[in-house]
Amino acid sequence: MKVLVVGGTGALGGHAALHLADAGHDVTITGRGEGAHPATPLADLAYLRGDYVAGDFTPDRLTGFDWVVFAAGNDPRHVPPGEDFGEWLIRANHVALPAFFAAAREAGVSRAVQLGSFYAQAAPELVAGNVYIQSRLAACEGAHAESRPGFDVISVNAPFMVGTVPGLPSAIFEPYTQWAKGLIPIPAYAPTGGTNFMSFRSLSQAIEGALERGEPGKAYLVGDENLSFAQYFQLFFDAVGRSDVHVEALDQELPLLPDVAIPQGRGNFIRYEPDTGETALLGYQRHDVADAVRTVVAQFG
């Protein structure tokens, strides 16, 4: 199939793009810059420049693609300086994202996967008090509202992710690795609480499964392992060969995982088990988080 991965120059979209290309699909990626990072294998894929928030992807530009993977939903990292946080998320996720899916439908795309966030499904009690989670829920619902016979929309809603694209820098995992090696002077502790974690590899497998076998109109809550933040960060210390260091859980903000990045609140958990039937349908592997951490450390260590 001819597949367009929107947000394919980033980490999750890029990993999915490479996975789909390895599976034999003809993959094109999009981004807002001049192209994919030249040190990555993404630079070998076809590239279509554009910004969905600006309305760059008209039906004419999307004509010819069979499937779309949308991996460019906005979060707090994407809000431009000087923009109002809530207003930007409404513009990007409530308005521009559904408009993109409408354009894809008009272009003749037959199936589209919207990569979303797990919070609204895994912890619906958080929706009312969080503008970001509200915007991701609106993105999911808005994308599905554009579906019609012949244009299937499926969502894959993912938890905390861990993994890497070869050659792609990471403002998250490189510091984690350096910290675990003792090169960043922060004590070995983690905030109390925890969540569900999943590897890039498992997510890419789930996206491929959703494209090939997903039920139209379905929003799949995917995930892998429920870990405390202390257990999660311990994996990094173990992977760099410092298993003698014990990561302690403290009711204290960690600069590398600030409280703003924990919507459920420090000290709280989001635990769930993905549906076994859905896991089998989408065909993604479980118990892959520790191996993903080892892959991260091998790249950034």
mmCIF file of C-alpha atoms in Angstrom:
data_model
loop_
_atom_site.group_PDB
_atom_site.id
_atom_site.type_symbol
_atom_site.label_atom_id
_atom_site.label_comp_id
_atom_site.label_asym_id
_atom_site.label_seq_id
_atom_site.Cartn_x
_atom_site.Cartn_y
_atom_site.Cartn_z
ATOM 1 C CA MET A 1 0.000 0.000 0.000
ATOM 2 C CA LYS A 2 1.014 3.614 -0.467
ATOM 3 C CA VAL A 3 1.113 5.005 3.072
ATOM 4 C CA LEU A 4 1.521 8.568 4.304
ATOM 5 C CA VAL A 5 2.824 8.991 7.855
ATOM 6 C CA VAL A 6 2.025 12.482 9.118
ATOM 7 C CA GLY A 7 4.617 13.427 11.714
ATOM 8 C CA GLY A 8 6.959 10.820 10.277
ATOM 9 C CA THR A 9 10.106 12.835 11.037
ATOM 10 C CA GLY A 10 9.475 12.475 14.777
ATOM 11 C CA ALA A 11 10.128 9.569 17.072
ATOM 12 C CA LEU A 12 6.834 7.642 17.153
ATOM 13 C CA GLY A 13 5.802 8.479 13.593
ATOM 14 C CA GLY A 14 9.311 7.825 12.342
ATOM 15 C CA HIS A 15 9.513 4.424 13.991
ATOM 16 C CA ALA A 16 6.111 3.494 12.554
ATOM 17 C CA ALA A 17 7.186 4.680 9.098
ATOM 18 C CA LEU A 18 10.318 2.544 9.137
ATOM 19 C CA HIS A 19 8.348 -0.433 10.432
ATOM 20 C CA LEU A 20 5.785 -0.109 7.634
ATOM 21 C CA ALA A 21 8.524 0.334 5.029
ATOM 22 C CA ASP A 22 10.230 -2.827 6.304
ATOM 23 C CA ALA A 23 6.872 -4.606 5.901
ATOM 24 C CA GLY A 24 6.926 -3.735 2.193
ATOM 25 C CA HIS A 25 4.724 -0.652 2.037
ATOM 26 C CA ASP A 26 5.534 2.411 -0.067
ATOM 27 C CA VAL A 27 5.945 4.991 2.707
ATOM 28 C CA THR A 28 6.050 8.790 2.530
ATOM 29 C CA ILE A 29 6.638 10.877 5.642
ATOM 30 C CA THR A 30 5.698 14.470 6.406
ATOM 31 C CA GLY A 31 7.257 17.183 8.520
ATOM 32 C CA ARG A 32 7.352 20.960 8.835
ATOM 33 C CA GLY A 33 11.050 21.331 7.996
ATOM 34 C CA GLU A 34 13.261 20.666 5.013
ATOM 35 C CA GLY A 35 13.291 16.911 5.492
ATOM 36 C CA ALA A 36 14.049 14.052 7.848
ATOM 37 C CA HIS A 37 17.126 14.095 10.057
ATOM 38 C CA PRO A 38 19.998 13.165 7.713
ATOM 39 C CA ALA A 39 21.602 10.769 10.217
ATOM 40 C CA THR A 40 18.508 8.551 10.287
ATOM 41 C CA PRO A 41 17.153 5.973 7.827
ATOM 42 C CA LEU A 42 14.093 8.231 7.570
ATOM 43 C CA ALA A 43 16.111 10.334 5.128
ATOM 44 C CA ASP A 44 15.773 7.474 2.620
ATOM 45 C CA LEU A 45 11.970 7.703 2.583
ATOM 46 C CA ALA A 46 9.907 9.964 0.329
ATOM 47 C CA TYR A 47 9.144 13.307 1.968
ATOM 48 C CA LEU A 48 6.148 15.651 1.757
ATOM 49 C CA ARG A 49 6.621 18.958 3.542
ATOM 50 C CA GLY A 50 3.639 20.459 5.317
ATOM 51 C CA ASP A 51 1.998 21.583 8.541
ATOM 52 C CA TYR A 52 -1.462 20.209 9.187
ATOM 53 C CA VAL A 53 -2.250 23.016 11.659
ATOM 54 C CA ALA A 54 -1.675 25.535 8.860
ATOM 55 C CA GLY A 55 -3.982 23.558 6.543
ATOM 56 C CA ASP A 56 -1.187 22.566 4.158
ATOM 57 C CA PHE A 57 -2.582 19.116 3.384
ATOM 58 C CA THR A 58 -5.344 19.712 0.876
ATOM 59 C CA PRO A 59 -7.158 16.842 -0.858
ATOM 60 C CA ASP A 60 -5.039 17.441 -3.953
ATOM 61 C CA ARG A 61 -1.827 16.878 -1.993
ATOM 62 C CA LEU A 62 -3.199 13.716 -0.364
ATOM 63 C CA THR A 63 -4.491 12.137 -3.565
ATOM 64 C CA GLY A 64 -2.816 8.840 -4.381
ATOM 65 C CA PHE A 65 -2.305 7.565 -0.850
ATOM 66 C CA ASP A 66 -4.153 4.400 0.189
ATOM 67 C CA TRP A 67 -3.577 4.640 3.942
ATOM 68 C CA VAL A 68 -2.635 7.383 6.389
ATOM 69 C CA VAL A 69 -1.029 7.204 9.811
ATOM 70 C CA PHE A 70 -1.533 10.439 11.731
ATOM 71 C CA ALA A 71 1.208 10.730 14.376
ATOM 72 C CA ALA A 72 1.372 14.510 14.728
ATOM 73 C CA GLY A 73 -1.192 15.331 17.412
ATOM 74 C CA ASN A 74 -0.057 18.352 19.410
ATOM 75 C CA ASP A 75 0.956 18.267 23.075
ATOM 76 C CA PRO A 76 2.526 20.905 25.355
ATOM 77 C CA ARG A 77 5.896 20.584 23.594
ATOM 78 C CA HIS A 78 4.364 21.844 20.344
ATOM 79 C CA VAL A 79 2.815 25.084 21.614
ATOM 80 C CA PRO A 80 4.774 27.949 19.980
ATOM 81 C CA PRO A 81 6.276 30.618 22.243
ATOM 82 C CA GLY A 82 3.811 33.389 22.925
ATOM 83 C CA GLU A 83 0.747 31.316 22.058
ATOM 84 C CA ASP A 84 -1.963 30.663 24.619
ATOM 85 C CA PHE A 85 -1.695 27.018 25.695
ATOM 86 C CA GLY A 86 -5.381 26.162 25.596
ATOM 87 C CA GLU A 87 -6.156 28.148 22.463
ATOM 88 C CA TRP A 88 -3.325 26.491 20.552
ATOM 89 C CA LEU A 89 -4.452 22.987 21.509
ATOM 90 C CA ILE A 90 -7.992 23.808 20.404
ATOM 91 C CA ARG A 91 -6.691 25.082 17.073
ATOM 92 C CA ALA A 92 -4.443 22.052 16.540
ATOM 93 C CA ASN A 93 -6.398 19.139 17.986
ATOM 94 C CA HIS A 94 -10.046 20.232 18.018
ATOM 95 C CA VAL A 95 -10.084 21.964 14.627
ATOM 96 C CA ALA A 96 -7.095 21.278 12.354
ATOM 97 C CA LEU A 97 -6.843 17.547 13.007
ATOM 98 C CA PRO A 98 -10.432 16.699 11.996
ATOM 99 C CA ALA A 99 -9.997 18.996 8.987
ATOM 100 C CA PHE A 100 -6.999 16.910 7.928
ATOM 101 C CA PHE A 101 -9.056 13.718 8.148
ATOM 102 C CA ALA A 102 -11.801 15.325 6.074
ATOM 103 C CA ALA A 103 -9.218 16.193 3.407
ATOM 104 C CA ALA A 104 -7.894 12.618 3.471
ATOM 105 C CA ARG A 105 -11.405 11.306 2.923
ATOM 106 C CA GLU A 106 -11.965 13.654 -0.002
ATOM 107 C CA ALA A 107 -8.625 12.558 -1.459
ATOM 108 C CA GLY A 108 -9.756 8.919 -1.621
ATOM 109 C CA VAL A 109 -7.734 7.531 1.296
ATOM 110 C CA SER A 110 -9.393 4.283 2.383
ATOM 111 C CA ARG A 111 -8.017 3.763 5.904
ATOM 112 C CA ALA A 112 -6.496 6.092 8.473
ATOM 113 C CA VAL A 113 -5.001 5.433 11.898
ATOM 114 C CA GLN A 114 -5.002 8.282 14.394
ATOM 115 C CA LEU A 115 -2.281 7.880 17.019
ATOM 116 C CA GLY A 116 -3.657 9.292 20.241
ATOM 117 C CA SER A 117 -3.141 9.395 23.993
ATOM 118 C CA PHE A 118 -4.340 6.859 26.542
ATOM 119 C CA TYR A 119 -5.546 9.157 29.314
ATOM 120 C CA ALA A 120 -9.193 9.582 28.328
ATOM 121 C CA GLN A 121 -9.682 5.802 28.062
ATOM 122 C CA ALA A 122 -7.441 4.609 30.878
ATOM 123 C CA ALA A 123 -8.289 7.368 33.381
ATOM 124 C CA PRO A 124 -11.494 9.140 32.246
ATOM 125 C CA GLU A 125 -11.740 10.923 35.610
ATOM 126 C CA LEU A 126 -8.833 13.123 34.476
ATOM 127 C CA VAL A 127 -10.642 14.558 31.448
ATOM 128 C CA ALA A 128 -12.677 17.227 33.240
ATOM 129 C CA GLY A 129 -9.732 19.000 34.799
ATOM 130 C CA ASN A 130 -7.096 18.852 32.088
ATOM 131 C CA VAL A 131 -7.123 20.957 28.913
ATOM 132 C CA TYR A 132 -4.481 18.782 27.254
ATOM 133 C CA ILE A 133 -6.381 15.532 27.818
ATOM 134 C CA GLN A 134 -9.579 17.224 26.632
ATOM 135 C CA SER A 135 -7.822 18.194 23.415
ATOM 136 C CA ARG A 136 -6.556 14.670 22.774
ATOM 137 C CA LEU A 137 -10.039 13.271 23.352
ATOM 138 C CA ALA A 138 -11.433 15.884 20.958
ATOM 139 C CA ALA A 139 -8.831 14.852 18.369
ATOM 140 C CA CYS A 140 -9.905 11.222 18.611
ATOM 141 C CA GLU A 141 -13.603 12.031 18.407
ATOM 142 C CA GLY A 142 -13.083 14.623 15.668
ATOM 143 C CA ALA A 143 -11.123 12.225 13.480
ATOM 144 C CA HIS A 144 -13.792 9.540 13.828
ATOM 145 C CA ALA A 145 -16.532 12.045 12.996
ATOM 146 C CA GLU A 146 -15.021 12.368 9.508
ATOM 147 C CA SER A 147 -15.323 8.649 8.732
ATOM 148 C CA ARG A 148 -17.694 7.499 6.018
ATOM 149 C CA PRO A 149 -18.272 4.239 4.126
ATOM 150 C CA GLY A 150 -15.031 3.672 2.245
ATOM 151 C CA PHE A 151 -13.012 5.791 4.670
ATOM 152 C CA ASP A 152 -12.220 3.846 7.841
ATOM 153 C CA VAL A 153 -10.814 5.699 10.849
ATOM 154 C CA ILE A 154 -9.204 3.744 13.682
ATOM 155 C CA SER A 155 -7.484 5.170 16.761
ATOM 156 C CA VAL A 156 -4.546 3.650 18.612
ATOM 157 C CA ASN A 157 -4.273 5.310 22.019
ATOM 158 C CA ALA A 158 -0.877 4.789 23.606
ATOM 159 C CA PRO A 159 0.611 5.237 27.115
ATOM 160 C CA PHE A 160 4.108 6.416 28.143
ATOM 161 C CA MET A 161 6.452 5.381 25.352
ATOM 162 C CA VAL A 162 10.079 4.255 25.366
ATOM 163 C CA GLY A 163 12.287 3.586 22.363
ATOM 164 C CA THR A 164 14.360 5.192 19.675
ATOM 165 C CA VAL A 165 14.842 5.748 15.971
ATOM 166 C CA PRO A 166 18.453 5.071 14.902
ATOM 167 C CA GLY A 167 20.339 8.338 14.613
ATOM 168 C CA LEU A 168 17.489 10.520 15.898
ATOM 169 C CA PRO A 169 18.351 12.726 18.918
ATOM 170 C CA SER A 170 16.078 12.599 21.953
ATOM 171 C CA ALA A 171 15.609 15.360 24.515
ATOM 172 C CA ILE A 172 14.107 12.730 26.828
ATOM 173 C CA PHE A 173 16.119 9.546 26.560
ATOM 174 C CA GLU A 174 19.591 10.973 26.127
ATOM 175 C CA PRO A 175 19.376 12.775 29.513
ATOM 176 C CA TYR A 176 17.903 9.657 31.134
ATOM 177 C CA THR A 177 20.878 7.653 29.903
ATOM 178 C CA GLN A 178 23.439 10.241 30.991
ATOM 179 C CA TRP A 179 21.781 10.462 34.420
ATOM 180 C CA ALA A 180 21.888 6.689 34.855
ATOM 181 C CA LYS A 181 25.594 6.743 33.968
ATOM 182 C CA GLY A 182 26.210 9.294 36.704
ATOM 183 C CA LEU A 183 26.939 12.184 34.352
ATOM 184 C CA ILE A 184 24.031 14.369 35.503
ATOM 185 C CA PRO A 185 24.260 15.315 39.201
ATOM 186 C CA ILE A 186 20.774 14.295 40.287
ATOM 187 C CA PRO A 187 20.357 11.638 43.004
ATOM 188 C CA ALA A 188 18.899 8.281 42.009
ATOM 189 C CA TYR A 189 15.255 8.757 42.890
ATOM 190 C CA ALA A 190 11.908 8.828 41.118
ATOM 191 C CA PRO A 191 8.619 10.500 41.964
ATOM 192 C CA THR A 192 6.066 8.285 43.628
ATOM 193 C CA GLY A 193 3.353 6.838 41.433
ATOM 194 C CA GLY A 194 3.541 5.185 38.065
ATOM 195 C CA THR A 195 1.798 4.375 34.829
ATOM 196 C CA ASN A 196 1.631 2.004 31.889
ATOM 197 C CA PHE A 197 4.638 1.892 29.576
ATOM 198 C CA MET A 198 5.052 0.570 26.036
ATOM 199 C CA SER A 199 7.916 0.251 23.559
ATOM 200 C CA PHE A 200 8.132 1.964 20.189
ATOM 201 C CA ARG A 201 8.364 -1.472 18.593
ATOM 202 C CA SER A 202 5.122 -2.698 20.174
ATOM 203 C CA LEU A 203 3.333 0.498 19.165
ATOM 204 C CA SER A 204 4.494 0.265 15.551
ATOM 205 C CA GLN A 205 3.250 -3.312 15.436
ATOM 206 C CA ALA A 206 -0.116 -2.137 16.807
ATOM 207 C CA ILE A 207 -0.339 0.616 14.196
ATOM 208 C CA GLU A 208 0.361 -1.879 11.406
ATOM 209 C CA GLY A 209 -2.275 -4.215 12.845
ATOM 210 C CA ALA A 210 -4.803 -1.387 13.027
ATOM 211 C CA LEU A 211 -4.209 -0.499 9.386
ATOM 212 C CA GLU A 212 -4.581 -4.076 8.243
ATOM 213 C CA ARG A 213 -7.206 -5.491 10.612
ATOM 214 C CA GLY A 214 -8.585 -2.727 12.824
ATOM 215 C CA GLU A 215 -12.335 -2.348 13.194
ATOM 216 C CA PRO A 216 -13.574 0.905 11.623
ATOM 217 C CA GLY A 217 -14.599 3.407 14.279
ATOM 218 C CA LYS A 218 -12.703 1.626 17.025
ATOM 219 C CA ALA A 219 -10.403 3.359 19.515
ATOM 220 C CA TYR A 220 -7.924 0.780 20.780
ATOM 221 C CA LEU A 221 -6.355 1.299 24.202
ATOM 222 C CA VAL A 222 -2.921 -0.267 23.791
ATOM 223 C CA GLY A 223 -0.210 -0.741 26.386
ATOM 224 C CA ASP A 224 2.251 -3.150 27.880
ATOM 225 C CA GLU A 225 3.648 -3.001 31.422
ATOM 226 C CA ASN A 226 2.435 -1.257 34.571
ATOM 227 C CA LEU A 227 5.501 0.094 36.369
ATOM 228 C CA SER A 228 6.162 2.543 39.153
ATOM 229 C CA PHE A 229 8.354 5.425 38.051
ATOM 230 C CA ALA A 230 11.063 4.014 40.312
ATOM 231 C CA GLN A 231 10.871 0.629 38.563
ATOM 232 C CA TYR A 232 10.981 2.337 35.183
ATOM 233 C CA PHE A 233 14.057 4.428 35.915
ATOM 234 C CA GLN A 234 15.747 1.450 37.561
ATOM 235 C CA LEU A 235 15.731 -0.162 34.119
ATOM 236 C CA PHE A 236 18.037 2.610 32.871
ATOM 237 C CA PHE A 237 20.489 2.157 35.729
ATOM 238 C CA ASP A 238 20.466 -1.608 35.157
ATOM 239 C CA ALA A 239 21.002 -1.155 31.408
ATOM 240 C CA VAL A 240 24.107 1.021 31.878
ATOM 241 C CA GLY A 241 25.601 -1.534 34.260
ATOM 242 C CA ARG A 242 24.807 0.209 37.547
ATOM 243 C CA SER A 243 22.434 -2.324 39.086
ATOM 244 C CA ASP A 244 24.074 -1.620 42.445
ATOM 245 C CA VAL A 245 22.326 1.771 42.431
ATOM 246 C CA HIS A 246 18.826 1.618 43.881
ATOM 247 C CA VAL A 247 16.308 4.112 42.512
ATOM 248 C CA GLU A 248 14.266 5.264 45.475
ATOM 249 C CA ALA A 249 10.650 6.423 45.216
ATOM 250 C CA LEU A 250 10.257 9.852 46.829
ATOM 251 C CA ASP A 251 7.287 12.201 47.038
ATOM 252 C CA GLN A 252 9.397 14.824 45.306
ATOM 253 C CA GLU A 253 9.453 16.368 41.831
ATOM 254 C CA LEU A 254 12.173 14.983 39.538
ATOM 255 C CA PRO A 255 13.654 17.523 37.096
ATOM 256 C CA LEU A 256 13.845 14.837 34.399
ATOM 257 C CA LEU A 257 10.133 13.999 34.858
ATOM 258 C CA PRO A 258 8.471 17.177 36.152
ATOM 259 C CA ASP A 259 5.048 17.102 37.734
ATOM 260 C CA VAL A 260 3.494 18.734 34.645
ATOM 261 C CA ALA A 261 4.295 15.503 32.764
ATOM 262 C CA ILE A 262 2.277 13.415 35.258
ATOM 263 C CA PRO A 263 -1.373 14.365 34.645
ATOM 264 C CA GLN A 264 -2.697 11.919 37.235
ATOM 265 C CA GLY A 265 -0.616 13.697 39.858
ATOM 266 C CA ARG A 266 2.545 12.650 41.599
ATOM 267 C CA GLY A 267 1.920 9.658 43.852
ATOM 268 C CA ASN A 268 -0.905 8.261 41.730
ATOM 269 C CA PHE A 269 -0.936 5.329 39.319
ATOM 270 C CA ILE A 270 -2.637 4.641 36.016
ATOM 271 C CA ARG A 271 -2.798 0.854 35.795
ATOM 272 C CA TYR A 272 -4.597 -1.256 33.212
ATOM 273 C CA GLU A 273 -4.253 -4.406 31.163
ATOM 274 C CA PRO A 274 -4.924 -4.075 27.437
ATOM 275 C CA ASP A 275 -7.699 -6.284 26.164
ATOM 276 C CA THR A 276 -6.235 -9.667 25.219
ATOM 277 C CA GLY A 277 -8.449 -10.018 22.152
ATOM 278 C CA GLU A 278 -7.497 -6.568 20.882
ATOM 279 C CA THR A 279 -3.824 -7.259 21.556
ATOM 280 C CA ALA A 280 -4.049 -10.424 19.478
ATOM 281 C CA LEU A 281 -5.973 -8.666 16.699
ATOM 282 C CA LEU A 282 -3.440 -5.849 16.429
ATOM 283 C CA GLY A 283 -0.574 -8.315 16.770
ATOM 284 C CA TYR A 284 1.795 -6.451 19.058
ATOM 285 C CA GLN A 285 4.234 -8.022 21.466
ATOM 286 C CA ARG A 286 4.200 -7.576 25.227
ATOM 287 C CA HIS A 287 6.930 -7.407 27.874
ATOM 288 C CA ASP A 288 9.172 -5.317 25.623
ATOM 289 C CA VAL A 289 9.893 -2.299 27.839
ATOM 290 C CA ALA A 290 13.188 -3.467 29.350
ATOM 291 C CA ASP A 291 14.519 -4.367 25.907
ATOM 292 C CA ALA A 292 13.458 -0.941 24.622
ATOM 293 C CA VAL A 293 15.400 0.704 27.449
ATOM 294 C CA ARG A 294 18.469 -1.337 26.529
ATOM 295 C CA THR A 295 18.101 -0.158 22.931
ATOM 296 C CA VAL A 296 17.894 3.454 24.099
ATOM 297 C CA VAL A 297 20.996 3.088 26.254
ATOM 298 C CA ALA A 298 22.910 1.449 23.417
ATOM 299 C CA GLN A 299 22.168 4.473 21.207
ATOM 300 C CA PHE A 300 22.719 7.284 23.697
ATOM 301 C CA GLY A 301 25.268 5.729 26.054
#
